[in-house]
Short mmCIF file of C-alpha atoms in Angstrom, two decimals:
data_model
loop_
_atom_site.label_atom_id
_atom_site.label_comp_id
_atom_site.label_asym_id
_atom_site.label_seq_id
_atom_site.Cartn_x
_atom_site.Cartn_y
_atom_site.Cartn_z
CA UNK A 1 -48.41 58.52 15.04
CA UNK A 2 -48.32 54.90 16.47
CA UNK A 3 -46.68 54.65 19.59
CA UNK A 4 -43.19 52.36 18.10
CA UNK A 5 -43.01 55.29 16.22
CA UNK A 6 -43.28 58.25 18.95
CA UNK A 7 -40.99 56.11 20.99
CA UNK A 8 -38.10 55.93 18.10
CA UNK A 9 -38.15 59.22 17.89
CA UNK A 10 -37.74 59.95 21.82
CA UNK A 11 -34.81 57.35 21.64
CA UNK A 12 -32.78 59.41 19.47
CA UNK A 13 -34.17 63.01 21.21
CA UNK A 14 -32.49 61.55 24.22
CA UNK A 15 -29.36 60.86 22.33
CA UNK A 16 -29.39 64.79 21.88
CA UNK A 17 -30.81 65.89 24.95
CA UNK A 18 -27.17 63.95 27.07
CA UNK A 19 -25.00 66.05 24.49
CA UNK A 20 -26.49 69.55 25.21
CA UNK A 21 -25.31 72.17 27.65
CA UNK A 22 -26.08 73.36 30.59
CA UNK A 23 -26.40 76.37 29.70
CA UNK A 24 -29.07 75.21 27.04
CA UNK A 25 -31.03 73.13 29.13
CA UNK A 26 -31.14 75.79 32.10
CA UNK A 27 -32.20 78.36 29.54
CA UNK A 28 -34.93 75.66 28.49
CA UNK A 29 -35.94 75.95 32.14
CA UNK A 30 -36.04 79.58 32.16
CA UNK A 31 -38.05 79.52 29.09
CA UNK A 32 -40.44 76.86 30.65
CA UNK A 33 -41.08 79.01 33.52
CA UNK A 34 -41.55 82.14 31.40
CA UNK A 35 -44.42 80.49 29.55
CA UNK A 36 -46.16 78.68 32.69
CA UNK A 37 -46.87 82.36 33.68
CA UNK A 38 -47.32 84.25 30.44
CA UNK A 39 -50.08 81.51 29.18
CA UNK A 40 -51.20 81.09 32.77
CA UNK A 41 -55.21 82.20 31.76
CA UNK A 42 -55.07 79.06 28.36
CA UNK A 43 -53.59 76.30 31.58
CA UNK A 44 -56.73 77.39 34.02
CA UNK A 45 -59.42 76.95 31.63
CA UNK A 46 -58.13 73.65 30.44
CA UNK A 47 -57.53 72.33 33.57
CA UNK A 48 -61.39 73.72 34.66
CA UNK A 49 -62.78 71.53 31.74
CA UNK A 50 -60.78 68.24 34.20
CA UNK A 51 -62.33 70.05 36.98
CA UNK A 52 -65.99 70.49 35.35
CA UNK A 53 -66.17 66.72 34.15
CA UNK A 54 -64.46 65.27 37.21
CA UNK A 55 -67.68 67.08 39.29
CA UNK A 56 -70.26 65.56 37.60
CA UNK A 57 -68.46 62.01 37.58
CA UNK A 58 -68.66 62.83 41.66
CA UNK A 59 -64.78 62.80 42.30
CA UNK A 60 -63.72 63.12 46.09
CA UNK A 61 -63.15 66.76 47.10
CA UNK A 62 -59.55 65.50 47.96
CA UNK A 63 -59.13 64.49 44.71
CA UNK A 64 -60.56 67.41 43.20
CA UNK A 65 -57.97 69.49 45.08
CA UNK A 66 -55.18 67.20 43.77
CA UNK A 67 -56.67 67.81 40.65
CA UNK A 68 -56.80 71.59 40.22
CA UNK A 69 -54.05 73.72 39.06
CA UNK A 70 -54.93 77.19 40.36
CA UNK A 71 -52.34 79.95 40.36
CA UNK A 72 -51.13 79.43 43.59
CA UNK A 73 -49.99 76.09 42.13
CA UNK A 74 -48.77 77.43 38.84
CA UNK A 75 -46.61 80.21 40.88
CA UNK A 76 -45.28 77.40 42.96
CA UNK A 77 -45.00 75.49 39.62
CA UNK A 78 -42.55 78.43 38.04
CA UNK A 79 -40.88 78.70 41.59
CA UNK A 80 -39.72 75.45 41.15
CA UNK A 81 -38.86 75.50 37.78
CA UNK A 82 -36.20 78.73 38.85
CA UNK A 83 -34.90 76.87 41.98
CA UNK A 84 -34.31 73.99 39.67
CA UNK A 85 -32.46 75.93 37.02
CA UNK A 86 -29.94 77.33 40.19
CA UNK A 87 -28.84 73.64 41.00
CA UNK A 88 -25.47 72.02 40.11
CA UNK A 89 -26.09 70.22 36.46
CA UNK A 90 -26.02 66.45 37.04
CA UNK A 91 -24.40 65.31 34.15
CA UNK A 92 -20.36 64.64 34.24
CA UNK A 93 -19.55 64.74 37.57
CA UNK A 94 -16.88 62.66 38.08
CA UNK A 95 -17.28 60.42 41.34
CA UNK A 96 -14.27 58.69 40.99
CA UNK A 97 -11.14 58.86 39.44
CA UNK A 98 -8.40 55.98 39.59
CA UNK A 99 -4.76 55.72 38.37
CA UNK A 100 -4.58 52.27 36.82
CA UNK A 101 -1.13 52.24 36.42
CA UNK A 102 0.99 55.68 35.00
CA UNK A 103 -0.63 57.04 32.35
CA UNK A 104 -3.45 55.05 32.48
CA UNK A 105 -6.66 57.04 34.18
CA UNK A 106 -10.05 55.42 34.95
CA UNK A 107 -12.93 58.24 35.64
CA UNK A 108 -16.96 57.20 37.03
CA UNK A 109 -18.72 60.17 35.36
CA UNK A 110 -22.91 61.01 35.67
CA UNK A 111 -24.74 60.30 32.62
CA UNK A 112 -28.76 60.59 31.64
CA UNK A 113 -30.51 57.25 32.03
CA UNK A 114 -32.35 57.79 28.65
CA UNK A 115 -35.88 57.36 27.86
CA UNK A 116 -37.95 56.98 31.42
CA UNK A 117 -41.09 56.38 30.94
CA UNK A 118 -44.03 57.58 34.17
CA UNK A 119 -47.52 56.68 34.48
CA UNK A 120 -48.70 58.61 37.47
CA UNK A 121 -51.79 60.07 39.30
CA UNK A 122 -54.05 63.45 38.04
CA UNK A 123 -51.48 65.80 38.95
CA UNK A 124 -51.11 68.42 36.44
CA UNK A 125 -48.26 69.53 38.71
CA UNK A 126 -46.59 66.50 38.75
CA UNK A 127 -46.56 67.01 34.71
CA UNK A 128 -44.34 69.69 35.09
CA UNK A 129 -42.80 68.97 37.83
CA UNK A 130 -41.45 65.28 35.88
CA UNK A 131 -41.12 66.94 32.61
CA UNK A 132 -38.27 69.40 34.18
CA UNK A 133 -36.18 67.10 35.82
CA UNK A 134 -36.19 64.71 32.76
CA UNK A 135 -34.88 68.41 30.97
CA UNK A 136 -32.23 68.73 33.57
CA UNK A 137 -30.99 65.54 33.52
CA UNK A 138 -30.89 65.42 29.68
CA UNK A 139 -33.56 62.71 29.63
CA UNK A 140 -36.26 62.14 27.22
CA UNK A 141 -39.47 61.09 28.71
CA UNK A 142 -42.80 59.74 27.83
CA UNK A 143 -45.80 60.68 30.21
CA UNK A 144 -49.16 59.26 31.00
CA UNK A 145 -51.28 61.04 33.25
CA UNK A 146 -54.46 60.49 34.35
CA UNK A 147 -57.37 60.80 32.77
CA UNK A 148 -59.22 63.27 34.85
CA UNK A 149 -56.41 65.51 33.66
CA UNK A 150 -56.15 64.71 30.30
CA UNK A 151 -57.15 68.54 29.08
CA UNK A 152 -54.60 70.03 31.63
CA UNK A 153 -51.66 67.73 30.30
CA UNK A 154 -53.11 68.43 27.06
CA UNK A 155 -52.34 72.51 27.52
CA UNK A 156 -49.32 71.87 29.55
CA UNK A 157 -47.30 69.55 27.07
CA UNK A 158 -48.36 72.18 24.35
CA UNK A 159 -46.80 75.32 26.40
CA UNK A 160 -43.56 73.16 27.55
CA UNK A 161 -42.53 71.97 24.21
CA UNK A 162 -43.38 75.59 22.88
CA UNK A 163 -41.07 76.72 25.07
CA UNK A 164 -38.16 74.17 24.91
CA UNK A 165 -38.26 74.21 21.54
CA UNK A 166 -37.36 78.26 21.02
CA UNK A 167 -34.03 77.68 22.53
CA UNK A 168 -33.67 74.52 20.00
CA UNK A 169 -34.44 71.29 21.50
CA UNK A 170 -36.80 69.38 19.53
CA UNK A 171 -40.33 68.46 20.50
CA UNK A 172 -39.78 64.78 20.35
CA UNK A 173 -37.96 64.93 23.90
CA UNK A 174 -41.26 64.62 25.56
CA UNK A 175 -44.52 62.83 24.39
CA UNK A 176 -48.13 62.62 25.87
CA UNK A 177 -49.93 58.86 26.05
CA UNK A 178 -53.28 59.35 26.81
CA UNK A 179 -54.80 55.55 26.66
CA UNK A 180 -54.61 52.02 28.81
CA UNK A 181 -53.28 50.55 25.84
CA UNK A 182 -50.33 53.04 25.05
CA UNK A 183 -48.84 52.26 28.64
CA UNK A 184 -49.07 48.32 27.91
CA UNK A 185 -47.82 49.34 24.38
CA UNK A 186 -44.95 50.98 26.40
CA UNK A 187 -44.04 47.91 28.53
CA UNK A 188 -42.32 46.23 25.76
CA UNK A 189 -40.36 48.52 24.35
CA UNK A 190 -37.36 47.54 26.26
CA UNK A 191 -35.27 48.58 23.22
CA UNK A 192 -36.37 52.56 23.55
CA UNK A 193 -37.00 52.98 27.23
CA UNK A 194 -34.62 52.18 29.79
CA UNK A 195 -36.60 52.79 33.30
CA UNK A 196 -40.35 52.96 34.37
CA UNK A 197 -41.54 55.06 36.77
CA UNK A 198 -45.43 53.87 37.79
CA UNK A 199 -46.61 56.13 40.76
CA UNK A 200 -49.48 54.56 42.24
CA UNK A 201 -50.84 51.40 44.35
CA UNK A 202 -49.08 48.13 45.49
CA UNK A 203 -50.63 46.48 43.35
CA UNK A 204 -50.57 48.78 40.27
CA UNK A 205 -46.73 48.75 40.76
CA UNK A 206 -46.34 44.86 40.91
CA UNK A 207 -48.55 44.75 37.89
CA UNK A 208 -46.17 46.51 35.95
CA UNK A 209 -43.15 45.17 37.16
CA UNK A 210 -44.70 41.50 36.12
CA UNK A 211 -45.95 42.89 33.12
CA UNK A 212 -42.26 44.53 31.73
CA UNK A 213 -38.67 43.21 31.64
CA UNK A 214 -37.95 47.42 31.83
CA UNK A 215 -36.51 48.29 35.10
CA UNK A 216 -39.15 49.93 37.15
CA UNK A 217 -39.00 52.40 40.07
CA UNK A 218 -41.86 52.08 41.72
CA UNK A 219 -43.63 54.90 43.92
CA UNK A 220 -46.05 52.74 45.28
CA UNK A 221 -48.67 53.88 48.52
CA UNK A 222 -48.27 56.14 51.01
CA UNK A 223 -49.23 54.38 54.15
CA UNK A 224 -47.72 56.67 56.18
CA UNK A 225 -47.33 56.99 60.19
CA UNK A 226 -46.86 59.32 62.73
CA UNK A 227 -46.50 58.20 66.73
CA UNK A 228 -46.92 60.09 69.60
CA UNK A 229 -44.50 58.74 72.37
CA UNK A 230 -44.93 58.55 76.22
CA UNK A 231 -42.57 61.23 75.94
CA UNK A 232 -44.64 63.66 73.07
CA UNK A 233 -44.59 67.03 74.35
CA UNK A 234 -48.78 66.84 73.19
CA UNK A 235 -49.54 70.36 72.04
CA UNK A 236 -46.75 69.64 69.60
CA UNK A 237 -47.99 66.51 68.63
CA UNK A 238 -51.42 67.78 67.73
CA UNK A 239 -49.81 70.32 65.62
CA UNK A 240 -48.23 67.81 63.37
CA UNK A 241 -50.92 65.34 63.52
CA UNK A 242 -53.57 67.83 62.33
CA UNK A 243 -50.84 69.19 59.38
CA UNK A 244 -49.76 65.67 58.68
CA UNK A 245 -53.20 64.34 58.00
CA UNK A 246 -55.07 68.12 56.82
CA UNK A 247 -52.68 69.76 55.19
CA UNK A 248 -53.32 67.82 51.82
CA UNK A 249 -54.99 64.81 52.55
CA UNK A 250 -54.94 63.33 49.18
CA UNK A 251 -51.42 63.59 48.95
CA UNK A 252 -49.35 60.06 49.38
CA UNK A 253 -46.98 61.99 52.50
CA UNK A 254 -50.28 62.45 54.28
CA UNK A 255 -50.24 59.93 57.43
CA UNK A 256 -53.53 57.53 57.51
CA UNK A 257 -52.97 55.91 60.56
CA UNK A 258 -51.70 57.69 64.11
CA UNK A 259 -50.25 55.60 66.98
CA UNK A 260 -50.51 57.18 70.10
CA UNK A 261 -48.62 55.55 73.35
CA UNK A 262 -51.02 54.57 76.17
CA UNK A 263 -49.84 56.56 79.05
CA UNK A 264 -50.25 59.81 76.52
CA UNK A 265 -53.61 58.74 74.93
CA UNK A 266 -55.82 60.10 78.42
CA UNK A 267 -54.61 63.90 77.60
CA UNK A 268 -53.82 63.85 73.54
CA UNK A 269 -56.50 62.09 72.32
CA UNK A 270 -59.12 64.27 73.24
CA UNK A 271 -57.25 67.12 71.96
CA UNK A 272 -56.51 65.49 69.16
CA UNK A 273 -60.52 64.88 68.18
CA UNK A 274 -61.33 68.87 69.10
CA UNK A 275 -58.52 69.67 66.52
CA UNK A 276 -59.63 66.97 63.57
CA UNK A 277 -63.13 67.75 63.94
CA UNK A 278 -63.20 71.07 63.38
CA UNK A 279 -61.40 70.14 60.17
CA UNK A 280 -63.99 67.28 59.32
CA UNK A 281 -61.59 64.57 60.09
CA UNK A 282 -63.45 60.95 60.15
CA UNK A 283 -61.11 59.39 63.07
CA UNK A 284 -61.41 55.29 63.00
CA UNK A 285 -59.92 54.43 66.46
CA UNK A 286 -59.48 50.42 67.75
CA UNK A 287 -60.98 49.50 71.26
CA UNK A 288 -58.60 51.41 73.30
CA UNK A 289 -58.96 54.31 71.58
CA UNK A 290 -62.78 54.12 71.76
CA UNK A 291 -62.84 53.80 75.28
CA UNK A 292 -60.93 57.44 75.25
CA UNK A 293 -62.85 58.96 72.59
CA UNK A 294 -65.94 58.44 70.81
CA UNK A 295 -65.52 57.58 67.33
CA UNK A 296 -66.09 54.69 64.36
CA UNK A 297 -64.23 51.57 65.26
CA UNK A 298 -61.32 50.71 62.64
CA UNK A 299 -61.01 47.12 61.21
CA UNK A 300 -57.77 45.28 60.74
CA UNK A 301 -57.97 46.06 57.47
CA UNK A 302 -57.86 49.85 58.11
CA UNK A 303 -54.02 49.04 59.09
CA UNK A 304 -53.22 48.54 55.36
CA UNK A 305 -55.71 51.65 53.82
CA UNK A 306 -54.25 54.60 52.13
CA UNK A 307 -57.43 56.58 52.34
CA UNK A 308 -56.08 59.87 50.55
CA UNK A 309 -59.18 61.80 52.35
CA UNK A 310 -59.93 63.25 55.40
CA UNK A 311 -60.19 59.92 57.71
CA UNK A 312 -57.53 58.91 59.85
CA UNK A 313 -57.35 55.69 62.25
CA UNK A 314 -55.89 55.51 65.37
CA UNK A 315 -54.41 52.45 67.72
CA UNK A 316 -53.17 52.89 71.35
CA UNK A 317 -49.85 50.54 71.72
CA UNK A 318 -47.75 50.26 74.70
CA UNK A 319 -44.04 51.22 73.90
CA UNK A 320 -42.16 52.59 70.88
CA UNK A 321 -41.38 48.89 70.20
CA UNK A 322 -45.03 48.09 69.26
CA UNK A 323 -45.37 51.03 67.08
CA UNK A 324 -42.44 49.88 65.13
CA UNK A 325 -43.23 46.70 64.79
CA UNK A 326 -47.23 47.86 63.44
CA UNK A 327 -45.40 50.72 61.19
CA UNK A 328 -42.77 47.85 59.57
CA UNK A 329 -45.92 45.51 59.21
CA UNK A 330 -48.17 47.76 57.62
CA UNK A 331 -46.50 50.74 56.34
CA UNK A 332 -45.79 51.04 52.43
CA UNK A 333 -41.69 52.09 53.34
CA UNK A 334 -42.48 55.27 52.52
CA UNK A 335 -42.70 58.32 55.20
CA UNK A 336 -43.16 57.75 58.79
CA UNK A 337 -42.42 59.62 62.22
CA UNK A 338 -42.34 59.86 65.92
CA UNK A 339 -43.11 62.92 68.29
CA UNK A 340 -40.80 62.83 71.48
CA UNK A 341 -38.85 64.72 73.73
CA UNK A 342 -37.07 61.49 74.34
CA UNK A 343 -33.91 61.66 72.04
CA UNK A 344 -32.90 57.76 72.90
CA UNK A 345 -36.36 56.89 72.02
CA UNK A 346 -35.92 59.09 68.63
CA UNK A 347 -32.96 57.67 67.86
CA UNK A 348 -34.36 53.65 68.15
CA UNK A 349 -37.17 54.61 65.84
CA UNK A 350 -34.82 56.41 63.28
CA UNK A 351 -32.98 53.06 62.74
CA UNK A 352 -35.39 50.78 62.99
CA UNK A 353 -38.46 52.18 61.45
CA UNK A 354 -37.53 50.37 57.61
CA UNK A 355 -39.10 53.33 55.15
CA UNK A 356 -37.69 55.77 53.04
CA UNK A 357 -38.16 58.42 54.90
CA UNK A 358 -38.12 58.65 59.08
CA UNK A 359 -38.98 61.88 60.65
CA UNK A 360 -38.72 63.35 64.30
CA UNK A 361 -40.52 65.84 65.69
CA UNK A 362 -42.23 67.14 62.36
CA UNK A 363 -44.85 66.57 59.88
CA UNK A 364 -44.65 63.99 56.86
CA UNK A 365 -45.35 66.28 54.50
CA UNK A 366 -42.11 67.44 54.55
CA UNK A 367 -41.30 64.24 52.28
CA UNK A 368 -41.00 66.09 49.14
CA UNK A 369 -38.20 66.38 46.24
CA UNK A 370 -39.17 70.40 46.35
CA UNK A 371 -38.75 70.58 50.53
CA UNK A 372 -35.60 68.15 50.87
CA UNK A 373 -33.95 71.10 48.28
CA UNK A 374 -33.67 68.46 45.54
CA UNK A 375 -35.95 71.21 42.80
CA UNK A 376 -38.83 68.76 42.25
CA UNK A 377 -39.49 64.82 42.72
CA UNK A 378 -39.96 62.56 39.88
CA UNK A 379 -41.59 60.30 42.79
CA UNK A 380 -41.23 58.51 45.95
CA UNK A 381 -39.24 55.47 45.69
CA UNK A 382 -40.11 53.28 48.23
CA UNK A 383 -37.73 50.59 46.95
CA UNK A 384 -34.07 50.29 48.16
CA UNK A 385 -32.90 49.51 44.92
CA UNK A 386 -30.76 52.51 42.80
CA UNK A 387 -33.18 55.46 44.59
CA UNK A 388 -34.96 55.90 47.80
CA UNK A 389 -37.72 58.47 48.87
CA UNK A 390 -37.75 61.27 46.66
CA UNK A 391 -36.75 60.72 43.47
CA UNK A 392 -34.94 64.07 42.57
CA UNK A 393 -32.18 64.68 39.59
CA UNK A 394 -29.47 62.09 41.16
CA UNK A 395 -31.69 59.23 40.84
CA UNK A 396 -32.73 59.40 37.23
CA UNK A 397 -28.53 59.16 36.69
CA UNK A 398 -26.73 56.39 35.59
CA UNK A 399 -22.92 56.25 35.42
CA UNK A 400 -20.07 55.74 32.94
CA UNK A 401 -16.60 54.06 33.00
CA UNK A 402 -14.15 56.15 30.93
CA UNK A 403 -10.42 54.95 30.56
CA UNK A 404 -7.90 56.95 28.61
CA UNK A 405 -4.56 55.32 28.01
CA UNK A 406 -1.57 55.68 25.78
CA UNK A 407 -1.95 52.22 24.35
CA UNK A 408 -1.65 50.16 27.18
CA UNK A 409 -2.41 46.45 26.69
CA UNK A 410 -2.98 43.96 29.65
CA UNK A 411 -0.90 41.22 27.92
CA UNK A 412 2.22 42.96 30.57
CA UNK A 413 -0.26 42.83 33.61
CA UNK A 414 -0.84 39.40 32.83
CA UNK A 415 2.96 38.25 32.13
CA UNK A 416 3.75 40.05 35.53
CA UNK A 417 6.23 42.82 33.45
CA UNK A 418 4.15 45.46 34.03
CA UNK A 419 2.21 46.43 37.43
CA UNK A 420 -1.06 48.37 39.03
CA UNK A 421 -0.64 51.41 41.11
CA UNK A 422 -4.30 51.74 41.58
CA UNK A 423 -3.65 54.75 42.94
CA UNK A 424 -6.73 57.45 44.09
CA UNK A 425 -6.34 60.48 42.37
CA UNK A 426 -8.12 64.46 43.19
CA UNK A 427 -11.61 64.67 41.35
#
């Protein structure tokens, strides 16, 4: 089926998708998560036929991690499917409702965006993950994953719609692209989809937002941060550097460059390099930090890398002022944080560190749509336009004006006869 066609046919699935239930699209959920674990043995072998090709092509162990879709992943996968189903549904709720005048009522009410169409990384998880909140929301969706996954999305679309469609939603709510072209094919159907969603680079994001007149969210890098203060109690600061950066390194809430303040960097830093390489950290440091540690010296240009592997630079500065200033210069406005006992100092870098996401005392990975209790993340938004950091349920809504009357006219409100109240009334 050509891909004007596939995307007709999501256009009007969304149409149907808005209208349902709740209760239908939480039993759609249920369903979902039902089959994730009953066809759990058919996901694994697809995905090892990614994981077998991506080997010989030489991907990254990183990557290969981000890649596979093991059961611990697939519990965590149905996990979030159930914690998903338990949250309030997102469609008509009423955020405002006015009194225009007796009689006359104006309501803002939730309502799905549409048709979103993602291109994101070789996630499997993020598949499902997307797919869900799209369900949810009552939005259709059209996916393009990459191609190191293509067998896993493959399996995963198949056992999804399989499951949707036994409590009656059709199978055209969701589609699989799996080429280049289909995604530029996709940019210009501004009459069928009404938001991208491209998780990737800087530069892949401005690429499609020059290359669409869609509205795009874009989840661009994860340059992310984390500075040890004057003030850092250090054990604690070692904890959260060696989860921040270890924990999943090819993960875009991993940090990739640490700033540590000078009067700390005598005591931390060493303790820091015992803890990163016994976990086969590569640790770029600038001159400072060289002259405290031994390790590879980090250009300027290792200020704007998201390495998504196991390498991590590091700069000395002298005050929380200088580490702002570096994080606001080369940060991606995504996830960044300090590690203090000072809560003044805290409190400065909360409000002026400009990201998404600004953390205290604890790792980045916490930047997550399934951590912040939001059920999943469609992405990171590291925008300020419509959503911001994790993209959960509220931020693939749109709203609705809805005015009921009795056959008012505004020919009185005009003349001066008749007047507003404009009066607030109880949700």
């Amino acid at each position: 089926m050509d891909l004007l066609s596939i995307a007709s046919q999501t256009r009007s699935a969304a149409g149907m998708l808005a209208r349902t239930t709740p209760e239908t699209r939480n039993a759609a959920l249920a369903t979902m998560a039902d089959a994730l674990a009953a066809r759990a043995d058919e996901i694994r072998a697809a995905n090892e036929q990614d994981l077998a090709a991506a080997r010989q092509e030489g991907l990254a162990a990183p990557l290969l991690h981000r890649l596979s879709l093991d059961d611990k992943k697939i519990t965590g996968l149905v996990s979030g499917l159930r914690s998903l189903q338990s949250l309030p549904d997102p469609i008509g709720q009423i955020s405002v409702r006015t009194e225009l005048s007796p009689g006359l009522v104006l309501e803002r009410i939730s309502c799905p965006l549409g048709v979103i169409g993602i291109v994101f990384e070789s996630r499997p998880d993020a598949f499902v993950q997307i797919a869900s909140l799209c369900l949810k929301s009552g939005n259709a969706c059209l996916l393009k994953g990459g191609r190191e996954a293509l067998q896993t999305n493959r399996k995963l679309r198949d056992v999804l719609l399989d499951a949707t469609a036994s409590v009656g939603i059709p199978r055209t709510w969701m589609a699989l692209l799996e080429s280049r072209d289909e995604v530029q094919g996709m940019l210009s159907l501004d009459r069928y989809i009404d938001l991208i969603i491209p998780r990737g680079s800087n530069e892949f994001v401005r690429q499609i937002q020059a290359s669409t007149h869609i509205p795009v969210l874009g989840h661009s890098a994860g340059i992310c941060h984390l500075y040890v203060d004057a003030d850092a109690d250090a054990e604690m600061a070692v904890r959260i550097a060696v989860d921040a950066k270890t924990q999943a390194p090819a993960t875009c809430n991993s940090i990739e460059t640490l700033l540590v303040h000078s009067e700390i960097a005598p005591a931390f830093l060493p303790a820091l390099k015992t803890a990163m390489d016994a976990r086969s950290v590569r640790l770029l440091g600038d001159d400072r930090t060289r002259t405290v540690i031994p390790c590879d010296a980090a250009t300027e240009s290792d200020w704007d890398t998201e390495y998504l592997d196991t390498i991590l630079s590091v700069k000395i500065v002298d005050s929380a002022d200088e580490a702002v200033r570096h994080i606001n210069r080369h940060g991606s406005r995504h996830t960044d944080a300090i590690v203090t006992e000072n809560k003044s100092t805290a409190e400065t870098f909360l409000a002026a560190v400009d990201s998404a996401d600004v953390f205290w005392n604890c790792s980045t990975r916490f930047a997550d749509g399934y951590r912040f209790g939001l059920g999943a993340e469609i992405g990171i938004s590291t925008g300020k336009i419509h959503a911001r950091g994790p993209v959960g349920l509220e931020g693939i809504m749109t709203y609705k004006w809805l005015l009921r009357g009795h056959g008012e006219t505004v020919a009185p409100f005009a003349d001066g006869s008749a007047s507003f109240t404009h009066r607030p009334l109880p949700l």
